[in-house]
mmCIF file of C-alpha atoms in Angstrom:
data_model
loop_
_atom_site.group_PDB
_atom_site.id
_atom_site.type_symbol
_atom_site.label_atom_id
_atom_site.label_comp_id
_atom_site.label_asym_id
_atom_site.label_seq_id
_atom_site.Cartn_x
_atom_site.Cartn_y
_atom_site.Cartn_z
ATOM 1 C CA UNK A 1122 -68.861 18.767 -76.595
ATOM 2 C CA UNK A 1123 -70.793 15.706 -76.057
ATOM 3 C CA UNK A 1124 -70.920 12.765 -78.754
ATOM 4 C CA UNK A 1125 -73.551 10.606 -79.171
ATOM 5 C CA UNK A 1126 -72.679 7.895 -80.773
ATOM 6 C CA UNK A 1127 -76.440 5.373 -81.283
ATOM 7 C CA UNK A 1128 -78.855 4.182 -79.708
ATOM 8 C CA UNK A 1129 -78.955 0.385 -79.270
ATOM 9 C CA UNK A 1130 -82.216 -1.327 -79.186
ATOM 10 C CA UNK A 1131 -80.899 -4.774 -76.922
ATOM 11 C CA UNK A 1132 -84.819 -6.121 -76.605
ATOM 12 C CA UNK A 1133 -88.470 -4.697 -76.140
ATOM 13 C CA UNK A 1134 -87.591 -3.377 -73.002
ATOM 14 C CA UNK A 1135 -83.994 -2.362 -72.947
ATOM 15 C CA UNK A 1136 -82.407 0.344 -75.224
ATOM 16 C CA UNK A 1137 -78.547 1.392 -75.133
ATOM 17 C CA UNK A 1138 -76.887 5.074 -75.159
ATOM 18 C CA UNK A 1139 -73.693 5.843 -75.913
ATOM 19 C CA UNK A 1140 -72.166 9.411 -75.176
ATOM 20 C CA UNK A 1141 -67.992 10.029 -75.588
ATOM 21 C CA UNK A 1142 -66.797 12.801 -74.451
ATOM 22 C CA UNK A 1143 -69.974 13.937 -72.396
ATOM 23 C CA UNK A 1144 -69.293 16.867 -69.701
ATOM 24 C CA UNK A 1145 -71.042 15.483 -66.552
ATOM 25 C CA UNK A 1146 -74.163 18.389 -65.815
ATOM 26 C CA UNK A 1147 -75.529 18.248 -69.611
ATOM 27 C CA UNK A 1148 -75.427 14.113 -69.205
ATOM 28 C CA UNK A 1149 -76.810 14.146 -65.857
ATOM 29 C CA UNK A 1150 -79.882 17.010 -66.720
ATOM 30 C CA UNK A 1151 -80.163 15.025 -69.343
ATOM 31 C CA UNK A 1152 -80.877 11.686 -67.598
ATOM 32 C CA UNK A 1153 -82.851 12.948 -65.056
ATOM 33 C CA UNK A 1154 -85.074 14.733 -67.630
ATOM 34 C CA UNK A 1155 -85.765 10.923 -69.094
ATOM 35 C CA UNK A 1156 -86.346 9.363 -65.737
ATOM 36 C CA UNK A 1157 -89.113 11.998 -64.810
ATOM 37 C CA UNK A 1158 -90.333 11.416 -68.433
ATOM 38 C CA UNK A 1159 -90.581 8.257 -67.924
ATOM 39 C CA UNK A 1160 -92.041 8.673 -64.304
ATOM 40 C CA UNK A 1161 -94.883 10.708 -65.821
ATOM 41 C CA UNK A 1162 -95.735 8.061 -68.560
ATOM 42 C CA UNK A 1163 -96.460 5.917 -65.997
ATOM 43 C CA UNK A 1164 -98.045 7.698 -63.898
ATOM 44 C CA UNK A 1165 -100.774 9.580 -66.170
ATOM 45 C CA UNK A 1166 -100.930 6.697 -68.851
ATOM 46 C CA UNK A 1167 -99.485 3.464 -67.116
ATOM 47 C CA UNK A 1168 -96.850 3.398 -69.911
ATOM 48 C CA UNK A 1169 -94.035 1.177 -69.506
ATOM 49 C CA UNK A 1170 -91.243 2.456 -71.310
ATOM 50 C CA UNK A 1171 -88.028 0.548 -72.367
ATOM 51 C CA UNK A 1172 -85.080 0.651 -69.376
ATOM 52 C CA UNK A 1173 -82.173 2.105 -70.725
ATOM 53 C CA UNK A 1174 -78.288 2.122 -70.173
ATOM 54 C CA UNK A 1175 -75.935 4.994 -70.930
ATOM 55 C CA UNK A 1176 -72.236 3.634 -72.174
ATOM 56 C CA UNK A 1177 -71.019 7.428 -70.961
ATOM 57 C CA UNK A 1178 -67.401 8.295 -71.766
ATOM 58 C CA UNK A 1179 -66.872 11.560 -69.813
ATOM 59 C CA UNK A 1180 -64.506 14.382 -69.659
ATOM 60 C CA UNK A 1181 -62.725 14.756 -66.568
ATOM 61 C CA UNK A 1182 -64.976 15.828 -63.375
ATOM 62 C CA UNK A 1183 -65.531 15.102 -59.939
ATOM 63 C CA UNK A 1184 -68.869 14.202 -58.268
ATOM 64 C CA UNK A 1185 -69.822 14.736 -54.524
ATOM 65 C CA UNK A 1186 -72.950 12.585 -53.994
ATOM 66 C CA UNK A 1187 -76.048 13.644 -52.027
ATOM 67 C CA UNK A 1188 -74.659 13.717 -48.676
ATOM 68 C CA UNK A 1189 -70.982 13.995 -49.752
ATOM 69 C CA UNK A 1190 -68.390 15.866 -47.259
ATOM 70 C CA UNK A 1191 -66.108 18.150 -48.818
ATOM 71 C CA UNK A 1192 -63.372 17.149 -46.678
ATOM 72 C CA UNK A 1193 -63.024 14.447 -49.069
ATOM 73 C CA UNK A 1194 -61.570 16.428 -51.605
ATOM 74 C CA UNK A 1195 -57.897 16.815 -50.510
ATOM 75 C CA UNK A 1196 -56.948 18.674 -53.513
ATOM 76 C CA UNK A 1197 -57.830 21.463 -55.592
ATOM 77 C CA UNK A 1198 -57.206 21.254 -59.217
ATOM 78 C CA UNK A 1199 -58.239 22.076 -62.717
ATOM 79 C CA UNK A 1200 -60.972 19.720 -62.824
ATOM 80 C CA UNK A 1201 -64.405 20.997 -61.739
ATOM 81 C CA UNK A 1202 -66.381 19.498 -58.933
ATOM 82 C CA UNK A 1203 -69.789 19.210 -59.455
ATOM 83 C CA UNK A 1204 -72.092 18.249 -56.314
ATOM 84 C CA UNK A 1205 -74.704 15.721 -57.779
ATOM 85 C CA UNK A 1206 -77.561 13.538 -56.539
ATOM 86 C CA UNK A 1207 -76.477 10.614 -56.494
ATOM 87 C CA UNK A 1208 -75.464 8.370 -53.283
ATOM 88 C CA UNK A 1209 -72.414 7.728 -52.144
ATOM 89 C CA UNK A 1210 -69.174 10.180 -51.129
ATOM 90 C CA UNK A 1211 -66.695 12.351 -53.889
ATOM 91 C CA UNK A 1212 -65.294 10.004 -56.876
ATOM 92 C CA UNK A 1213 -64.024 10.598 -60.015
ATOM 93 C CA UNK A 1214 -65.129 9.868 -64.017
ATOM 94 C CA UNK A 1215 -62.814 10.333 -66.866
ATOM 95 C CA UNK A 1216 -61.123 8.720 -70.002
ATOM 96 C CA UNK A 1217 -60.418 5.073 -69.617
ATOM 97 C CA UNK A 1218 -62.988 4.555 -67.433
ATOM 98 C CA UNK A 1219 -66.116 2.991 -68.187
ATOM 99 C CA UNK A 1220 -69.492 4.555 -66.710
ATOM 100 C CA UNK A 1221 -72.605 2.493 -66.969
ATOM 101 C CA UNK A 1222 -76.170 4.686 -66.291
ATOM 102 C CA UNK A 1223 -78.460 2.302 -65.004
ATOM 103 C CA UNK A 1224 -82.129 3.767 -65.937
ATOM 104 C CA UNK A 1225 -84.546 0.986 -64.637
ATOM 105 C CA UNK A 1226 -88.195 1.196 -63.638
ATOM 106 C CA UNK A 1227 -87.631 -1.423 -60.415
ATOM 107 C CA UNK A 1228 -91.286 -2.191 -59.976
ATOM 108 C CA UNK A 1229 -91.661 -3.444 -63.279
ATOM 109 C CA UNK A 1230 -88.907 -5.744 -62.935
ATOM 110 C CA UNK A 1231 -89.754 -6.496 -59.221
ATOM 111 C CA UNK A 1232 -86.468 -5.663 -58.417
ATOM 112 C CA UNK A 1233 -85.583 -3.398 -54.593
ATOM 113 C CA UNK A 1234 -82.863 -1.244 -54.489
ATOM 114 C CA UNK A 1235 -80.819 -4.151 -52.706
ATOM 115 C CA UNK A 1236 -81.354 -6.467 -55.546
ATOM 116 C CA UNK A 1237 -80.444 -3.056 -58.060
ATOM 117 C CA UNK A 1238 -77.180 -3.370 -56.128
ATOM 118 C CA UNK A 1239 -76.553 -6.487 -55.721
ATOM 119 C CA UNK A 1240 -77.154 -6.994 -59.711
ATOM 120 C CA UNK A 1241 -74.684 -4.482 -60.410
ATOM 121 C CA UNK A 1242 -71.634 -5.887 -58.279
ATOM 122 C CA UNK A 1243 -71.851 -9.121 -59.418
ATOM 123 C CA UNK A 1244 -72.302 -7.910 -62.845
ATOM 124 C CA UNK A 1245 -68.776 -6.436 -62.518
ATOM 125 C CA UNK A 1246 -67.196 -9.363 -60.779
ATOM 126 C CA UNK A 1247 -68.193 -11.543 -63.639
ATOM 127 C CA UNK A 1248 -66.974 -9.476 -66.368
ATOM 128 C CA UNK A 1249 -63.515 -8.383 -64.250
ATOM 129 C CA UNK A 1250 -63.391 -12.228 -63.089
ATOM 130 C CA UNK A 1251 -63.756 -13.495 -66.794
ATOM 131 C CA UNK A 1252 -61.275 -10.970 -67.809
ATOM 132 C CA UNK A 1253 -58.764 -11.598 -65.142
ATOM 133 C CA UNK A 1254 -59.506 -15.639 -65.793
ATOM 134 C CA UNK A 1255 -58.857 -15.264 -69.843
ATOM 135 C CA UNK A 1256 -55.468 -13.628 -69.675
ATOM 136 C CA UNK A 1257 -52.462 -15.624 -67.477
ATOM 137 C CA UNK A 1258 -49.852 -12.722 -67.623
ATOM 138 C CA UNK A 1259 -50.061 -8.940 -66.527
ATOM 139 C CA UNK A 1260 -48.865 -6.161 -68.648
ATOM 140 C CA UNK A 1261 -46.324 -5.657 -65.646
ATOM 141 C CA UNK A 1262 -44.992 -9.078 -64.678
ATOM 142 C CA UNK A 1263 -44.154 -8.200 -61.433
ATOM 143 C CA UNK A 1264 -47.729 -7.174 -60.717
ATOM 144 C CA UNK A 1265 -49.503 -9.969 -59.359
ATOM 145 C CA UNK A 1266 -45.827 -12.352 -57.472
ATOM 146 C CA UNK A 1267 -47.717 -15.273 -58.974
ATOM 147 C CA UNK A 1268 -50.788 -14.573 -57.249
ATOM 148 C CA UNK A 1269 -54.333 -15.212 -58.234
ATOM 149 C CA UNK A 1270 -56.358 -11.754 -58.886
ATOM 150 C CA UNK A 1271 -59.895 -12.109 -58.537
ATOM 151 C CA UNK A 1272 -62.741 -9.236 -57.842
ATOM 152 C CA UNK A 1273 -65.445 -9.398 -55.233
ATOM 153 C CA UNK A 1274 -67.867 -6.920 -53.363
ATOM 154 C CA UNK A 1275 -67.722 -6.225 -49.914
ATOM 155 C CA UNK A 1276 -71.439 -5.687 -47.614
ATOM 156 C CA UNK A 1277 -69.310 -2.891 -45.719
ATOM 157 C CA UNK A 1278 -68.012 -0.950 -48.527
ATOM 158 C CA UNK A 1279 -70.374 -0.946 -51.932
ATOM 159 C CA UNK A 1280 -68.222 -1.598 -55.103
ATOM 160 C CA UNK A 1281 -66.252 -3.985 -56.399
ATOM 161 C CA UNK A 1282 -62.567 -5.027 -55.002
ATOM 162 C CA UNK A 1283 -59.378 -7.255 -56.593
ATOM 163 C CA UNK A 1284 -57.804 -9.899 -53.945
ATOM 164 C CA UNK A 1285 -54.310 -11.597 -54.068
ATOM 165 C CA UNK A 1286 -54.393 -14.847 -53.123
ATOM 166 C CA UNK A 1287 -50.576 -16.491 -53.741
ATOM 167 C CA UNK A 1288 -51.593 -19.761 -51.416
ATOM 168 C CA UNK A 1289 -51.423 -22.927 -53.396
ATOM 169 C CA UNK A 1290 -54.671 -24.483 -51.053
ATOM 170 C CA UNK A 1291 -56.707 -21.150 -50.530
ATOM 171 C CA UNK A 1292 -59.430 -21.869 -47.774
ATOM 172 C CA UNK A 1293 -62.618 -21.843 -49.660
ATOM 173 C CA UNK A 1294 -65.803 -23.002 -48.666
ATOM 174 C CA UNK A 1295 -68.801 -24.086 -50.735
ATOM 175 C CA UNK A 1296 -70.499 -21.169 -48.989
ATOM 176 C CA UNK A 1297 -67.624 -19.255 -50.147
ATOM 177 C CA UNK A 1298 -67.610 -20.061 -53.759
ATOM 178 C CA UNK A 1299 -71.618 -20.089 -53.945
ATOM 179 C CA UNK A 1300 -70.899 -16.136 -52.396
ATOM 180 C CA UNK A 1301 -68.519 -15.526 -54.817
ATOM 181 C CA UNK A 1302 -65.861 -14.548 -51.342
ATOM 182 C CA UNK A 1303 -62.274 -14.052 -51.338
ATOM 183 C CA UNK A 1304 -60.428 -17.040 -49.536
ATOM 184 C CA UNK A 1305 -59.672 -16.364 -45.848
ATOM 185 C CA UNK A 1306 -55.834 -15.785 -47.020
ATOM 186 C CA UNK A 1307 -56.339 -13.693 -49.847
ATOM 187 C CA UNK A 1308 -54.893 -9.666 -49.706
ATOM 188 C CA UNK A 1309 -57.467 -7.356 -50.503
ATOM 189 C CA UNK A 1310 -55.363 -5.051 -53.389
ATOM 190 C CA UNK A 1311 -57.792 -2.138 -53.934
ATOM 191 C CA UNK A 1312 -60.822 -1.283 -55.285
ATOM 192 C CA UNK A 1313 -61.622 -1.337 -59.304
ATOM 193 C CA UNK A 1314 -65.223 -0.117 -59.812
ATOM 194 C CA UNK A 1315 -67.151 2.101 -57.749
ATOM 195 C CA UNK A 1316 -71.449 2.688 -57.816
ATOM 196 C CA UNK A 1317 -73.583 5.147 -56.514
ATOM 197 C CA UNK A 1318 -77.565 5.154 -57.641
ATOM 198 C CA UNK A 1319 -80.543 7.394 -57.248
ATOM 199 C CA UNK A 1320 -83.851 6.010 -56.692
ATOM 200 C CA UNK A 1321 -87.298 8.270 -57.798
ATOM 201 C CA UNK A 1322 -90.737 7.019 -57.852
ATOM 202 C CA UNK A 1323 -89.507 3.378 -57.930
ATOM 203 C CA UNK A 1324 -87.020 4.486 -61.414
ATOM 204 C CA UNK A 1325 -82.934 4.647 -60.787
ATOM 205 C CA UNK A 1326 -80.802 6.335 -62.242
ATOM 206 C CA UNK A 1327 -76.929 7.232 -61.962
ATOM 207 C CA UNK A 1328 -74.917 4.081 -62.455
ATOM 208 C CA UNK A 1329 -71.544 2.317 -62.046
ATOM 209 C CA UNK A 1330 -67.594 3.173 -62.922
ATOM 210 C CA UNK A 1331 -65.262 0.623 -63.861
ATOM 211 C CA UNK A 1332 -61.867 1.660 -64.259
ATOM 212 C CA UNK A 1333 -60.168 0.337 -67.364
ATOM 213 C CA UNK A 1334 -57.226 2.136 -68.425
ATOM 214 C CA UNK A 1335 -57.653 5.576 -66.958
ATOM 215 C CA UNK A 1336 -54.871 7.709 -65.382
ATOM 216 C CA UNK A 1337 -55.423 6.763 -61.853
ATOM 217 C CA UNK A 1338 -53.804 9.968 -60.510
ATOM 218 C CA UNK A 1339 -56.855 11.706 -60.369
ATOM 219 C CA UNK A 1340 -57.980 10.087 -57.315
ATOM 220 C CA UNK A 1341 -54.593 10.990 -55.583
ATOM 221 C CA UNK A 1342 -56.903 14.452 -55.068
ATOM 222 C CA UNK A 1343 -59.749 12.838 -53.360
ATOM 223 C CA UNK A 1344 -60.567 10.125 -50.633
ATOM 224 C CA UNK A 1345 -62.657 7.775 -53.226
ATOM 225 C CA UNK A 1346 -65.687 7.439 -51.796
ATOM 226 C CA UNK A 1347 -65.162 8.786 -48.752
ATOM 227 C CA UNK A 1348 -62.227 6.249 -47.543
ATOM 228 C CA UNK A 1349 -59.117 8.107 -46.790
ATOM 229 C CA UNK A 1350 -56.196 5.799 -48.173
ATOM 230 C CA UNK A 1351 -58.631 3.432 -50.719
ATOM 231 C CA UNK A 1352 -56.224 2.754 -53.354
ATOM 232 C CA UNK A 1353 -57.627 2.727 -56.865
ATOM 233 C CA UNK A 1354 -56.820 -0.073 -59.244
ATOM 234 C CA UNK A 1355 -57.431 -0.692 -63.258
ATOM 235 C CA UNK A 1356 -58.480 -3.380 -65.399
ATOM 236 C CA UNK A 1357 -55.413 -2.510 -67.594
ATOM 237 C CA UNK A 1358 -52.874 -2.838 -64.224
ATOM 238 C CA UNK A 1359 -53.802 -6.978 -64.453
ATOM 239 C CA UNK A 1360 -54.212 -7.884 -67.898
ATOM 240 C CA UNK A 1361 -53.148 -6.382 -71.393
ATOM 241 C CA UNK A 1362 -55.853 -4.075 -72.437
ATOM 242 C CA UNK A 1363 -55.291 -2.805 -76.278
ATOM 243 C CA UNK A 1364 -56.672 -1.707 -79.475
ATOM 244 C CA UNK A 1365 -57.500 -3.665 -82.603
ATOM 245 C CA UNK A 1366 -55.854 -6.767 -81.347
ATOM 246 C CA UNK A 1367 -57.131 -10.413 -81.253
ATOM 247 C CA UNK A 1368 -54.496 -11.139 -78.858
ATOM 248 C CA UNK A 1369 -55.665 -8.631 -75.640
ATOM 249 C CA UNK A 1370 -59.168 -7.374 -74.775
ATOM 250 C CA UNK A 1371 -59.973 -4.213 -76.057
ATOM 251 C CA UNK A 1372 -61.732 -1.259 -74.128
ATOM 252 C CA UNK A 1373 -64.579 -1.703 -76.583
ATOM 253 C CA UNK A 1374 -64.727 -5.422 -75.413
ATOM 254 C CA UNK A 1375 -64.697 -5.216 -72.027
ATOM 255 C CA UNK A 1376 -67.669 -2.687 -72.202
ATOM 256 C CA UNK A 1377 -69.727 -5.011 -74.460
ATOM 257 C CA UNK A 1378 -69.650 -7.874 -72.401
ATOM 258 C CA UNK A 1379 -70.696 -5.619 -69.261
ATOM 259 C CA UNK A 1380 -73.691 -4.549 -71.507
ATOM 260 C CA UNK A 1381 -74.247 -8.207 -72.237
ATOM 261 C CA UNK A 1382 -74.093 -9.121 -68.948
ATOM 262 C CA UNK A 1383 -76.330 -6.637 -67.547
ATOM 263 C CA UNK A 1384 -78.837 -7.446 -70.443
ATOM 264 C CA UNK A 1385 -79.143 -10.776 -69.500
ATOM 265 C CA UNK A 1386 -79.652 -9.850 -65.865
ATOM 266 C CA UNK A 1387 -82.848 -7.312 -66.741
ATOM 267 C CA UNK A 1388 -84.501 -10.209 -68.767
ATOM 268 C CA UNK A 1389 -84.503 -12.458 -65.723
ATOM 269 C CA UNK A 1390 -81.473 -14.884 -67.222
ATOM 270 C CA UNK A 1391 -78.925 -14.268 -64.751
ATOM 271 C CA UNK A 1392 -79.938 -15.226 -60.829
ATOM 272 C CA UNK A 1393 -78.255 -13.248 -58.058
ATOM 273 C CA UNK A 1394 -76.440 -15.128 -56.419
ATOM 274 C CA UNK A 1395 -76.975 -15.267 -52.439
ATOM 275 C CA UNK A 1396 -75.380 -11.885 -50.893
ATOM 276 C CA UNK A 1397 -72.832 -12.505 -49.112
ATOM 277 C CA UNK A 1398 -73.011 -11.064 -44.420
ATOM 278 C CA UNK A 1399 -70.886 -8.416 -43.582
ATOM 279 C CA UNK A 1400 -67.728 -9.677 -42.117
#
């Protein structure tokens, strides 16, 4: 059964949800019941009502977006698969992983859809990147060969990736670094976070997934996202992820400063940075 844990009131016009152990259709009716809420306030009474993110802990499920093949499920199992409307191919949500709801009214913020993506990337890369930055050592120390680990999203594939670079003079331009791009040398590892939004009436919904200390067997039954072979990484794989420690980062804290970050985003206090051309 799902828990809801508060509501969050982060400024005039941004609330936080949480939900733990939320079963996916009950969370989703329930989020698109607030968007066309919120649709309708506008609409009929040019209301603008407070965006809101759902901090959603679910139970085990997979989700085939909109236009999602079900050749992409390889395997059969236990968990349910629930077709959803949402873009993007099958993935999975479970434990461990953090999923971020992203319910914005884009017109208000004079935000597109490519800027709603874009904002959501780099929010990832800067929390994974400050993550990977604040810890030297892996809870495996074989992990990373003395490489440096850092995440970036691709224009060909939306999400967010982790790159090995072990060069000691990586071959970064200022373009490069103002892009926030992998070096020309670095090995791209996996993928860590995955998105996938719905757009109504100028309001999205659906969110992002970061993957934090989940059992990544789960998507050993799928092709994530609709790319046969993608292998699926975790925050927890790089750096020391525990509970009620000063000396690691906590689930709990990784999750607050993606809130923060995203907060600061929607009041206009974190630019975009340029997007970086398809390579």
């Amino acid at each position: 059964m799902t828990q809801q844990i508060n509501d969050t009131v982060i400024s005039k016009t941004l609330l936080s949800k949480t939900l733990i152990a939320a079963d996916y259709n009950p969370t989703h009716d329930a989020m698109l019941a607030r968007t066309l809420e919120r649709i309708a306030l506008k609409k009929d009474q040019n209301l603008r009502s407070p965006d809101e993110l759902w901090i959603v802990d679910h139970n085990d499920v997979y989700t085939l977006g909109q236009a999602g093949k079900e050749e992409h499920v390889l395997q059969h199992t236990d968990t349910p698969i629930i077709k959803t409307d949402r873009g993007g191919q099958v993935t999975w949500h479970g434990h461990g992983q953090l999923v971020i709801y992203w319910l914005f009214d884009l017109h208000s913020l004079g935000w597109s859809v490519r800027h709603l993506v874009s904002h959501a990337e780099q929010a990832i890369e800067d929390v994974v990147n400050e993550c990977l930055n604040s810890q030297s050592s892996s809870n495996d120390p074989d992990t990373n060969n003395g490489s440096k680990i850092s995440a970036h999203a691709r224009r060909d594939a939306p999400g967010v990736y982790l790159y090995a670079d072990a060069s000691e003079k990586a071959s970064v331009t200022a373009e490069d670094n103002e892009l926030n791009l992998p070096s020309d040398d670095a090995i791209m590892l996996g993928k860590i976070a995955s998105l996938g939004f719905k757009i109504k009436h100028g309001f999205s919904y659906h969110g992002i997934a970061l993957n934090i200390n989940c059992d990544l067997s789960a998507f050993n039954a799928i092709n994530p996202c609709g790319y046969a072979g993608m292998q699926m990484l975790r925050l927890s794989g790089f750096v020391a992820i525990q509970e009620n420690t000063n000396e690691a980062l906590s689930y709990e804290q990784v999750t607050q400063k993606l809130i923060d970050n995203i907060a600061q985003r929607h009041a206009g206090l974190i630019e975009l940075r340029p997007v970086a051309p398809k390579r």
